[in-house]
mmCIF file of C-alpha atoms in Angstrom:
data_model
loop_
_atom_site.group_PDB
_atom_site.id
_atom_site.type_symbol
_atom_site.label_atom_id
_atom_site.label_comp_id
_atom_site.label_asym_id
_atom_site.label_seq_id
_atom_site.Cartn_x
_atom_site.Cartn_y
_atom_site.Cartn_z
ATOM 1 C CA MET J 1 -26.677 10.701 34.353
ATOM 2 C CA ILE J 2 -26.443 12.887 37.155
ATOM 3 C CA GLU J 3 -27.595 16.579 35.852
ATOM 4 C CA VAL J 4 -25.652 18.671 38.887
ATOM 5 C CA LEU J 5 -22.714 17.371 40.715
ATOM 6 C CA THR J 6 -21.453 19.232 43.386
ATOM 7 C CA MET J 7 -18.400 18.893 45.371
ATOM 8 C CA GLY J 8 -16.728 20.469 48.226
ATOM 9 C CA ARG J 9 -17.741 21.766 51.671
ATOM 10 C CA VAL J 10 -20.268 20.363 53.915
ATOM 11 C CA GLY J 11 -21.340 20.844 57.714
ATOM 12 C CA VAL J 12 -24.346 21.365 60.120
ATOM 13 C CA ASP J 13 -25.554 24.806 60.430
ATOM 14 C CA ILE J 14 -26.472 25.936 63.852
ATOM 15 C CA TYR J 15 -28.460 28.889 63.273
ATOM 16 C CA PRO J 16 -30.261 31.242 66.256
ATOM 17 C CA LEU J 17 -33.822 31.076 66.255
ATOM 18 C CA GLN J 18 -33.561 34.626 67.467
ATOM 19 C CA VAL J 19 -33.208 37.481 65.169
ATOM 20 C CA GLY J 20 -30.960 40.389 66.136
ATOM 21 C CA VAL J 21 -29.560 38.784 69.176
ATOM 22 C CA SER J 22 -25.884 37.988 69.805
ATOM 23 C CA LEU J 23 -24.602 34.630 69.996
ATOM 24 C CA ARG J 24 -23.517 35.761 73.706
ATOM 25 C CA ARG J 25 -27.523 35.887 74.470
ATOM 26 C CA VAL J 26 -29.159 33.444 71.949
ATOM 27 C CA GLU J 27 -30.968 30.617 73.881
ATOM 28 C CA THR J 28 -32.584 28.505 71.206
ATOM 29 C CA PHE J 29 -30.977 27.477 67.739
ATOM 30 C CA GLY J 30 -32.119 25.334 64.803
ATOM 31 C CA LYS J 31 -30.188 22.492 63.256
ATOM 32 C CA TYR J 32 -29.979 22.391 59.196
ATOM 33 C CA LEU J 33 -27.742 20.693 56.629
ATOM 34 C CA GLY J 34 -24.973 23.307 55.590
ATOM 35 C CA GLY J 35 -22.127 24.050 53.196
ATOM 36 C CA SER J 36 -22.406 26.104 49.837
ATOM 37 C CA PRO J 37 -22.206 23.280 47.383
ATOM 38 C CA VAL J 38 -24.280 21.156 49.298
ATOM 39 C CA ASN J 39 -27.008 23.603 49.429
ATOM 40 C CA VAL J 40 -26.552 23.894 45.757
ATOM 41 C CA ALA J 41 -27.191 20.672 44.791
ATOM 42 C CA VAL J 42 -30.346 21.119 47.294
ATOM 43 C CA ALA J 43 -31.439 23.898 45.338
ATOM 44 C CA ALA J 44 -30.980 22.194 42.116
ATOM 45 C CA ALA J 45 -32.745 19.086 43.260
ATOM 46 C CA ARG J 46 -35.867 21.436 44.460
ATOM 47 C CA LEU J 47 -36.181 22.523 40.632
ATOM 48 C CA GLY J 48 -36.180 18.876 39.335
ATOM 49 C CA ARG J 49 -32.767 18.058 38.646
ATOM 50 C CA SER J 50 -30.953 14.900 39.568
ATOM 51 C CA SER J 51 -28.251 16.038 41.941
ATOM 52 C CA ALA J 52 -25.481 14.515 43.764
ATOM 53 C CA VAL J 53 -22.517 15.538 45.919
ATOM 54 C CA ILE J 54 -18.737 14.586 46.428
ATOM 55 C CA THR J 55 -17.701 15.234 50.141
ATOM 56 C CA ARG J 56 -16.592 14.004 53.304
ATOM 57 C CA THR J 57 -18.029 14.250 56.855
ATOM 58 C CA GLY J 58 -17.129 12.799 60.314
ATOM 59 C CA ALA J 59 -17.783 9.225 61.552
ATOM 60 C CA ASP J 60 -20.305 10.822 64.114
ATOM 61 C CA PRO J 61 -23.881 11.695 64.399
ATOM 62 C CA PHE J 62 -23.726 14.888 62.554
ATOM 63 C CA GLY J 63 -22.293 12.863 59.667
ATOM 64 C CA LEU J 64 -25.249 10.583 59.526
ATOM 65 C CA PHE J 65 -27.525 13.545 59.956
ATOM 66 C CA VAL J 66 -26.127 14.990 56.741
ATOM 67 C CA HIS J 67 -26.728 11.734 54.677
ATOM 68 C CA ASP J 68 -30.265 11.803 56.137
ATOM 69 C CA ALA J 69 -30.953 15.267 55.043
ATOM 70 C CA LEU J 70 -29.539 14.859 51.763
ATOM 71 C CA ARG J 71 -31.808 12.110 51.222
ATOM 72 C CA GLU J 72 -34.779 13.873 52.558
ATOM 73 C CA TYR J 73 -33.871 16.547 49.862
ATOM 74 C CA GLY J 74 -33.623 14.236 47.184
ATOM 75 C CA VAL J 75 -29.575 14.626 46.738
ATOM 76 C CA ASP J 76 -27.817 11.390 45.811
ATOM 77 C CA ASP J 77 -25.395 10.876 48.879
ATOM 78 C CA ARG J 78 -23.283 7.845 47.281
ATOM 79 C CA TYR J 79 -20.239 9.980 46.978
ATOM 80 C CA VAL J 80 -20.604 11.247 50.953
ATOM 81 C CA SER J 81 -17.866 9.162 53.120
ATOM 82 C CA ALA J 82 -16.427 9.337 56.706
ATOM 83 C CA VAL J 83 -13.349 10.199 57.880
ATOM 84 C CA PRO J 84 -12.378 8.423 61.164
ATOM 85 C CA GLY J 85 -10.932 10.824 63.548
ATOM 86 C CA LEU J 86 -12.266 14.257 62.228
ATOM 87 C CA PRO J 87 -15.658 15.703 63.533
ATOM 88 C CA THR J 88 -18.415 16.646 60.852
ATOM 89 C CA PRO J 89 -17.899 20.419 60.863
ATOM 90 C CA VAL J 90 -20.542 22.963 62.593
ATOM 91 C CA THR J 91 -21.231 26.677 61.593
ATOM 92 C CA PHE J 92 -22.678 29.191 63.879
ATOM 93 C CA CYS J 93 -24.137 32.550 62.554
ATOM 94 C CA GLU J 94 -25.495 35.858 63.916
ATOM 95 C CA ILE J 95 -28.618 37.001 62.178
ATOM 96 C CA ARG J 96 -28.801 40.936 62.152
ATOM 97 C CA PRO J 97 -30.708 41.864 58.973
ATOM 98 C CA PRO J 98 -30.333 43.222 56.447
ATOM 99 C CA GLU J 99 -26.868 42.735 55.729
ATOM 100 C CA ASP J 100 -24.694 41.737 58.730
ATOM 101 C CA PHE J 101 -24.434 37.932 59.150
ATOM 102 C CA PRO J 102 -21.543 37.050 60.743
ATOM 103 C CA LEU J 103 -20.302 33.353 60.412
ATOM 104 C CA TYR J 104 -18.412 31.461 62.723
ATOM 105 C CA PHE J 105 -16.905 28.091 61.397
ATOM 106 C CA TYR J 106 -15.577 25.159 63.661
ATOM 107 C CA ARG J 107 -13.694 22.824 61.186
ATOM 108 C CA TRP J 108 -10.812 21.712 63.471
ATOM 109 C CA PRO J 109 -8.477 20.057 63.606
ATOM 110 C CA LYS J 110 -9.328 19.844 59.817
ATOM 111 C CA ALA J 111 -12.457 19.712 57.924
ATOM 112 C CA PRO J 112 -12.906 16.289 56.641
ATOM 113 C CA ASP J 113 -14.452 17.634 53.330
ATOM 114 C CA LEU J 114 -10.724 18.687 52.757
ATOM 115 C CA GLU J 115 -9.822 15.248 53.063
ATOM 116 C CA ILE J 116 -11.579 14.294 49.501
ATOM 117 C CA LEU J 117 -9.135 12.020 47.644
ATOM 118 C CA ALA J 118 -8.345 11.924 44.019
ATOM 119 C CA GLY J 119 -7.848 8.038 43.899
ATOM 120 C CA GLU J 120 -11.450 7.702 45.313
ATOM 121 C CA LEU J 121 -13.410 9.992 42.874
ATOM 122 C CA ASP J 122 -15.854 8.091 40.222
ATOM 123 C CA LEU J 123 -14.105 9.869 37.230
ATOM 124 C CA GLU J 124 -16.669 8.497 34.919
ATOM 125 C CA ALA J 125 -19.467 10.331 36.884
ATOM 126 C CA VAL J 126 -17.490 13.699 37.196
ATOM 127 C CA ALA J 127 -17.108 13.420 33.467
ATOM 128 C CA GLY J 128 -20.550 12.493 32.565
ATOM 129 C CA SER J 129 -22.437 14.866 34.718
ATOM 130 C CA ARG J 130 -24.200 17.356 32.949
ATOM 131 C CA LEU J 131 -22.836 20.001 35.386
ATOM 132 C CA LEU J 132 -19.941 20.173 37.892
ATOM 133 C CA TRP J 133 -19.990 22.753 40.413
ATOM 134 C CA ALA J 134 -17.049 23.298 42.711
ATOM 135 C CA THR J 135 -15.945 25.904 45.161
ATOM 136 C CA VAL J 136 -12.729 27.725 45.613
ATOM 137 C CA THR J 137 -12.651 26.771 49.522
ATOM 138 C CA GLY J 138 -11.738 23.368 48.153
ATOM 139 C CA LEU J 139 -8.437 24.570 46.747
ATOM 140 C CA CYS J 140 -7.301 25.725 50.031
ATOM 141 C CA GLN J 141 -5.718 22.509 51.195
ATOM 142 C CA GLU J 142 -4.591 19.144 50.267
ATOM 143 C CA PRO J 143 -5.644 16.750 49.352
ATOM 144 C CA SER J 144 -8.750 18.504 48.362
ATOM 145 C CA ARG J 145 -6.988 20.612 45.843
ATOM 146 C CA GLY J 146 -5.604 17.882 43.874
ATOM 147 C CA ALA J 147 -8.965 16.154 43.808
ATOM 148 C CA HIS J 148 -10.580 19.207 42.202
ATOM 149 C CA TRP J 149 -7.739 19.211 39.675
ATOM 150 C CA ALA J 150 -8.355 15.402 38.915
ATOM 151 C CA ALA J 151 -11.879 16.137 38.497
ATOM 152 C CA TRP J 152 -11.409 18.860 36.091
ATOM 153 C CA ARG J 153 -8.504 16.944 33.983
ATOM 154 C CA ALA J 154 -11.617 14.213 33.522
ATOM 155 C CA ARG J 155 -14.027 16.798 32.044
ATOM 156 C CA GLY J 156 -11.599 18.434 30.022
ATOM 157 C CA ARG J 157 -13.468 21.969 30.332
ATOM 158 C CA ARG J 158 -16.926 20.422 29.350
ATOM 159 C CA ALA J 159 -19.660 22.561 29.383
ATOM 160 C CA HIS J 160 -21.088 23.341 32.370
ATOM 161 C CA THR J 161 -17.922 23.317 34.621
ATOM 162 C CA VAL J 162 -18.568 26.008 37.281
ATOM 163 C CA LEU J 163 -16.216 27.471 39.765
ATOM 164 C CA ASP J 164 -17.991 29.311 42.726
ATOM 165 C CA LEU J 165 -15.645 31.956 43.685
ATOM 166 C CA ASP J 166 -16.836 31.486 47.278
ATOM 167 C CA TYR J 167 -13.947 32.940 49.307
ATOM 168 C CA ARG J 168 -13.668 32.771 52.911
ATOM 169 C CA PRO J 169 -10.835 34.465 54.242
ATOM 170 C CA MET J 170 -10.766 32.217 57.597
ATOM 171 C CA PHE J 171 -9.715 29.251 55.247
ATOM 172 C CA TRP J 172 -6.741 30.655 53.865
ATOM 173 C CA SER J 173 -3.118 32.563 54.881
ATOM 174 C CA ASP J 174 -4.181 35.580 53.166
ATOM 175 C CA ALA J 175 -6.026 36.781 50.013
ATOM 176 C CA ARG J 176 -2.919 36.615 47.771
ATOM 177 C CA ALA J 177 -2.736 32.817 48.583
ATOM 178 C CA ALA J 178 -6.028 32.288 47.276
ATOM 179 C CA ARG J 179 -5.543 34.527 44.224
ATOM 180 C CA VAL J 180 -3.079 32.290 43.114
ATOM 181 C CA GLN J 181 -5.268 29.255 43.229
ATOM 182 C CA VAL J 182 -8.172 30.731 41.676
ATOM 183 C CA ARG J 183 -6.327 32.130 38.800
ATOM 184 C CA ARG J 184 -4.864 28.866 37.964
ATOM 185 C CA ALA J 185 -8.560 27.206 38.392
ATOM 186 C CA LEU J 186 -10.062 29.580 36.130
ATOM 187 C CA GLY J 187 -8.333 27.843 33.080
ATOM 188 C CA GLN J 188 -10.067 24.546 33.981
ATOM 189 C CA VAL J 189 -13.828 25.687 34.265
ATOM 190 C CA THR J 190 -16.247 27.404 31.893
ATOM 191 C CA VAL J 191 -18.230 29.277 34.456
ATOM 192 C CA ALA J 192 -17.046 31.518 36.961
ATOM 193 C CA VAL J 193 -19.650 33.073 39.708
ATOM 194 C CA GLY J 194 -19.143 35.101 42.739
ATOM 195 C CA ASN J 195 -19.731 38.269 44.634
ATOM 196 C CA LEU J 196 -17.825 41.644 44.587
ATOM 197 C CA ASP J 197 -15.596 40.677 47.428
ATOM 198 C CA GLU J 198 -14.904 37.274 45.792
ATOM 199 C CA VAL J 199 -14.308 38.482 42.103
ATOM 200 C CA GLU J 200 -12.151 40.960 43.664
ATOM 201 C CA VAL J 201 -9.697 38.153 45.049
ATOM 202 C CA ALA J 202 -9.994 36.540 41.830
ATOM 203 C CA THR J 203 -9.259 39.769 39.532
ATOM 204 C CA GLY J 204 -8.105 42.517 41.737
ATOM 205 C CA THR J 205 -11.076 44.807 40.951
ATOM 206 C CA ARG J 206 -14.429 45.379 42.312
ATOM 207 C CA ASP J 207 -15.563 47.025 39.347
ATOM 208 C CA PRO J 208 -18.322 44.213 37.902
ATOM 209 C CA PHE J 209 -17.637 44.925 34.433
ATOM 210 C CA GLU J 210 -13.956 44.978 34.572
ATOM 211 C CA ALA J 211 -14.109 41.813 36.618
ATOM 212 C CA GLY J 212 -16.066 40.157 34.126
ATOM 213 C CA ARG J 213 -14.045 41.180 31.264
ATOM 214 C CA LEU J 214 -10.841 39.879 33.004
ATOM 215 C CA LEU J 215 -12.605 36.338 34.242
ATOM 216 C CA LEU J 216 -13.325 35.693 30.475
ATOM 217 C CA GLU J 217 -9.826 36.647 29.738
ATOM 218 C CA ALA J 218 -8.923 33.848 32.207
ATOM 219 C CA GLY J 219 -10.865 31.585 30.201
ATOM 220 C CA VAL J 220 -13.995 31.211 31.058
ATOM 221 C CA GLU J 221 -17.018 31.351 28.806
ATOM 222 C CA LEU J 222 -19.668 32.754 31.351
ATOM 223 C CA ALA J 223 -18.625 35.357 34.123
ATOM 224 C CA VAL J 224 -21.520 35.927 36.882
ATOM 225 C CA VAL J 225 -21.127 38.927 39.147
ATOM 226 C CA LYS J 226 -23.550 39.404 41.889
ATOM 227 C CA ARG J 227 -23.952 42.591 43.380
ATOM 228 C CA GLY J 228 -26.284 42.265 46.208
ATOM 229 C CA SER J 229 -28.811 44.793 46.288
ATOM 230 C CA ALA J 230 -27.602 46.377 42.934
ATOM 231 C CA GLY J 231 -28.691 42.907 41.048
ATOM 232 C CA VAL J 232 -26.404 41.110 38.849
ATOM 233 C CA VAL J 233 -24.198 41.072 35.911
ATOM 234 C CA GLY J 234 -23.592 38.184 33.421
ATOM 235 C CA MET J 235 -20.830 38.621 30.567
ATOM 236 C CA ARG J 236 -20.167 36.188 27.704
ATOM 237 C CA ALA J 237 -18.127 36.843 24.716
ATOM 238 C CA GLY J 238 -19.976 39.859 23.030
ATOM 239 C CA GLU J 239 -22.835 39.830 25.574
ATOM 240 C CA THR J 240 -23.352 41.682 28.754
ATOM 241 C CA VAL J 241 -26.696 41.313 30.805
ATOM 242 C CA GLU J 242 -27.791 43.475 33.880
ATOM 243 C CA VAL J 243 -30.441 42.318 36.112
ATOM 244 C CA ALA J 244 -32.129 44.558 38.717
ATOM 245 C CA PRO J 245 -32.617 43.060 42.341
ATOM 246 C CA VAL J 246 -35.855 41.636 43.558
ATOM 247 C CA GLU J 247 -36.939 43.488 46.617
ATOM 248 C CA VAL J 248 -37.402 41.395 49.625
ATOM 249 C CA GLU J 249 -37.390 42.035 53.426
ATOM 250 C CA VAL J 250 -34.274 40.378 54.357
ATOM 251 C CA VAL J 251 -34.360 37.947 57.016
ATOM 252 C CA ASN J 252 -31.121 35.836 56.666
ATOM 253 C CA GLY J 253 -28.800 36.504 53.519
ATOM 254 C CA LEU J 254 -26.546 33.630 54.038
ATOM 255 C CA GLY J 255 -28.548 31.054 51.778
ATOM 256 C CA ALA J 256 -29.216 33.476 48.930
ATOM 257 C CA GLY J 257 -26.026 32.803 46.923
ATOM 258 C CA ASP J 258 -26.419 29.049 47.083
ATOM 259 C CA ALA J 259 -30.263 29.512 45.878
ATOM 260 C CA PHE J 260 -28.885 31.585 42.951
ATOM 261 C CA GLY J 261 -26.389 29.114 42.279
ATOM 262 C CA GLY J 262 -29.005 26.091 42.047
ATOM 263 C CA ALA J 263 -31.381 28.289 39.830
ATOM 264 C CA LEU J 264 -28.392 29.102 37.795
ATOM 265 C CA CYS J 265 -27.510 25.476 37.186
ATOM 266 C CA HIS J 266 -31.244 24.916 36.176
ATOM 267 C CA GLY J 267 -31.350 27.802 33.990
ATOM 268 C CA LEU J 268 -27.933 26.765 32.141
ATOM 269 C CA LEU J 269 -29.085 23.076 31.675
ATOM 270 C CA ALA J 270 -32.340 24.300 30.220
ATOM 271 C CA GLY J 271 -30.262 26.468 27.711
ATOM 272 C CA TRP J 272 -32.258 29.522 28.507
ATOM 273 C CA PRO J 273 -30.846 32.821 27.103
ATOM 274 C CA LEU J 274 -28.720 34.665 29.713
ATOM 275 C CA GLU J 275 -31.251 37.339 30.841
ATOM 276 C CA ARG J 276 -33.650 34.552 31.313
ATOM 277 C CA VAL J 277 -31.072 32.650 33.373
ATOM 278 C CA LEU J 278 -29.747 35.190 35.757
ATOM 279 C CA GLY J 279 -33.819 36.606 36.617
ATOM 280 C CA PHE J 280 -34.636 33.451 37.534
ATOM 281 C CA ALA J 281 -31.623 33.150 39.358
ATOM 282 C CA ASN J 282 -32.023 36.392 41.057
ATOM 283 C CA ALA J 283 -35.734 35.590 42.171
ATOM 284 C CA ALA J 284 -34.261 32.453 43.835
ATOM 285 C CA GLY J 285 -31.935 34.159 45.867
ATOM 286 C CA ALA J 286 -34.414 36.789 47.164
ATOM 287 C CA ILE J 287 -36.929 34.095 48.157
ATOM 288 C CA VAL J 288 -34.117 32.685 50.677
ATOM 289 C CA ALA J 289 -32.758 35.927 51.828
ATOM 290 C CA GLY J 290 -36.069 36.185 53.037
ATOM 291 C CA ARG J 291 -36.032 33.038 54.999
ATOM 292 C CA LEU J 292 -34.324 31.888 58.026
ATOM 293 C CA ALA J 293 -32.320 28.709 57.160
ATOM 294 C CA CYS J 294 -30.673 27.484 54.124
ATOM 295 C CA ALA J 295 -31.231 24.219 52.425
ATOM 296 C CA PRO J 296 -34.915 23.770 53.988
ATOM 297 C CA ALA J 297 -35.568 27.237 52.325
ATOM 298 C CA MET J 298 -34.627 26.476 48.779
ATOM 299 C CA PRO J 299 -37.594 27.490 46.443
ATOM 300 C CA THR J 300 -39.611 25.488 44.192
ATOM 301 C CA LEU J 301 -40.496 26.380 40.723
ATOM 302 C CA ASP J 302 -44.130 27.573 41.616
ATOM 303 C CA GLU J 303 -42.410 29.910 44.072
ATOM 304 C CA ILE J 304 -40.187 31.441 41.888
ATOM 305 C CA GLU J 305 -42.665 32.043 39.253
ATOM 306 C CA ASN J 306 -44.909 33.546 41.696
ATOM 307 C CA VAL J 307 -41.955 36.139 42.522
ATOM 308 C CA LEU J 308 -41.096 36.905 38.842
ATOM 309 C CA GLY J 309 -44.950 37.350 38.076
ATOM 310 C CA ALA J 310 -46.940 36.553 34.789
ATOM 311 C CA GLU J 311 -45.684 39.555 32.730
ATOM 312 C CA TRP J 312 -41.700 38.992 33.577
ATOM 313 C CA PRO J 313 -40.248 39.008 30.076
ATOM 314 C CA GLY J 314 -38.149 35.746 30.587
ATOM 315 C CA ARG J 315 -41.380 33.705 30.938
ATOM 316 C CA ALA J 316 -41.814 31.337 28.140
ATOM 317 C CA GLN J 317 -44.714 31.196 25.718
ATOM 318 C CA GLY J 318 -47.666 29.569 27.839
ATOM 319 C CA GLY J 319 -46.064 30.296 30.992
ATOM 320 C CA GLU J 320 -43.860 27.001 30.609
ATOM 321 C CA TRP J 321 -40.164 27.068 31.794
#
């Protein structure tokens, strides 16, 4: 059984090796596996979970690199296929700590990961995985949108079915179009997770507690609102948990949310109390924020434990997670 099955965007991240320098002036770059749901799968695998990805690449050397990298990180690539005629996307960023990391997506004429087909899904694997993670980006175009709905129908809102609110304005005509799709999707999932910008698109408010309440009203069982330097809020029916941020010298904040996501998957599958899940995920995100890359930077269990420290109240008896 696959423990963590993610679905959606993939690409190759081309990140500067020079910090605080405009792309106009950067001279050296590193090449890394990219795409939020792919990074979440890598993060979960780094924590010992069996993980796989449903996505599509171009039939090109970058597509082959995606397969190589997934295997290197211990992520099952059997559901990754090529789309002839469409190039594997690449993404550039500028690194301007602590909070400015503009992204430049090259996904033209169309990203192959938006060509995921409902008829090619392994619905038995989708329904049988212990956790399914999808993102809002996968809803921006057909046939990907229909494939996501086919996956949700196959699961029937089985726990844990997660929607990463992951709103990227360049993939949508406007925020209203995204809001329509997100609100339809919320009734199909059990967990919604996003930052303040993303929950505002989903609910119309940036207030984390009001947004959490509205997400619960929309049908999810757990709403997680990431507040960056203000920490994170998690809400279930009758339970609200606030977790303080973990201080870190930020190098590149772009992979922090994906590390948070992989650690969130780990904690949910372990059945931990909500405060413990969120504290663990927060620490994972902070670790990656202090590193340059995304996928290669995903932390191990030991690294997260070291950040949390021996006295952290979420630690289990005897130091076992």
